């Protein structure tokens, strides 16, 4: 399962790329739509993985769900179509970028070179998804795969880490791989950071992800530090720590990289656990 998908297009708001603000808005809208489909691909990937899972969280074998193979096939179909749509959106994005790079004198040579590298890597990833597979889904031939005397329709081949080859028709296979998802997310972050580092003074997304991970990995020690300050009556230090954590949570959320809800809940639960309720009055009035 892929649990973390950053929401990064908000980081591009108010960033001026060219002197044509309408082109800037058009480009940012295109990137927002692209990001929505990145999320769609990851969401479908997680649905597929959940559907084919044969072990519980405790490692026990679980029986297949009713119609699980049918559901997996439908999810793989939508997964494949979403990749294809993402490719089409990126073509529009690339066209807009070409227009802006030709028309603007404010885009540096270094930006252009880095952009071309990321563009090639994204297109290389897209090349792993055969258009014929999408077409077979959309216009099924219903032809079987024949290997000697064996005839197959719609077979799923799953490796130990959950990568899938799904027979779509005759010799065409849809592919579902965790490696594709990880590459897509990393390339998306690189593309966003290309604009962040060249057209703003914001910190790169990669740095913020490291900061987010550092906080999440160390939340237990931070909670312990907070409790120690409270127990030793160091209220200023405790309040300073709480303030820093709260401001960090707000900052990361604004940049599309919210802390895991369970992380801040640990700190807030300790905070509210230290709040003493006012004593109840014994008097019923006179």
Steps between C-alpha positions, in 0.01 A plus 500: 500500500614855420390710798648843424403707195599868539264773384748743347331726245399734782872577535490665156233755587615860446823386332573714195656300217456732202366851437176346365295426813231323297758250375623453856146423619442265207821313576421472870149373423650235271739395776212482748307266267816295451541471878136389539568212264823409680281464808249297294770258388631454854145455632427232240832329571410479869152362417657231283753405767229483766284282276771244422636484856485142626641561848363700790708757688589217743638286218211253491366370169157642424247357255446692175216749504192430286562617142852615598651404162220686318555809718877484448446485123274807508745691719790413268289623208442838665863510616616455138262768370618746764863451393394563142316818597802617700710460184255719306500768771880504496493559124293813561737605778801447272338708225433785745857480628641518147290809428608669823869413457502644148307816590669587829846637556472443876548122483865409549710254303551294817122475548457391138768233529359362826147507362601305187660234722187460715281504189702216345480295819122546524451406135726198553273389787191551284657285226463199732121518446409360162220690323384171347413377850276803557339442159438134582324603820288756314431285191533138617579233246432227760777295341660239729866440560614161370807319628506153349176338609438757775243772434477800734268799547564777753773325700676689781867433576609639837855497636588489875511881536164556330607593147236385251484400134135480396409335170274741312468327167706253297862619556429830676568543872418786735779558753463618860834563673594677822815626327285697253313669785818594687658641184187700420487662846873578497486652151197707598688636802803576279281688252339710774838572658636615163250789513538556875879536488507713184206734556457533877691521826310208653679198634513202260235234552769237552624691807148530640440128451816430699380738772159331507662158527735619776207623710292187440790268582579689822154585631531265798821667621345845444199401710734366768692830495175693538391285796840534668478879476153493654598261779794723592291817492687633194182644358670747267705225334190278473296780344781591260521139381124481454501830310778384268319175427168674436658758268687224317178306454328810356794580274526149355122482453506828308774359276298184424703271728284455807637294784339162549187563715611238751826687560351829617222314683770349722617846601152649535374204701781557749417870511131443572588224744685759707208740511336470839122521510365756748388342830131424533320696764358301801247769564150472366434860590344650804 
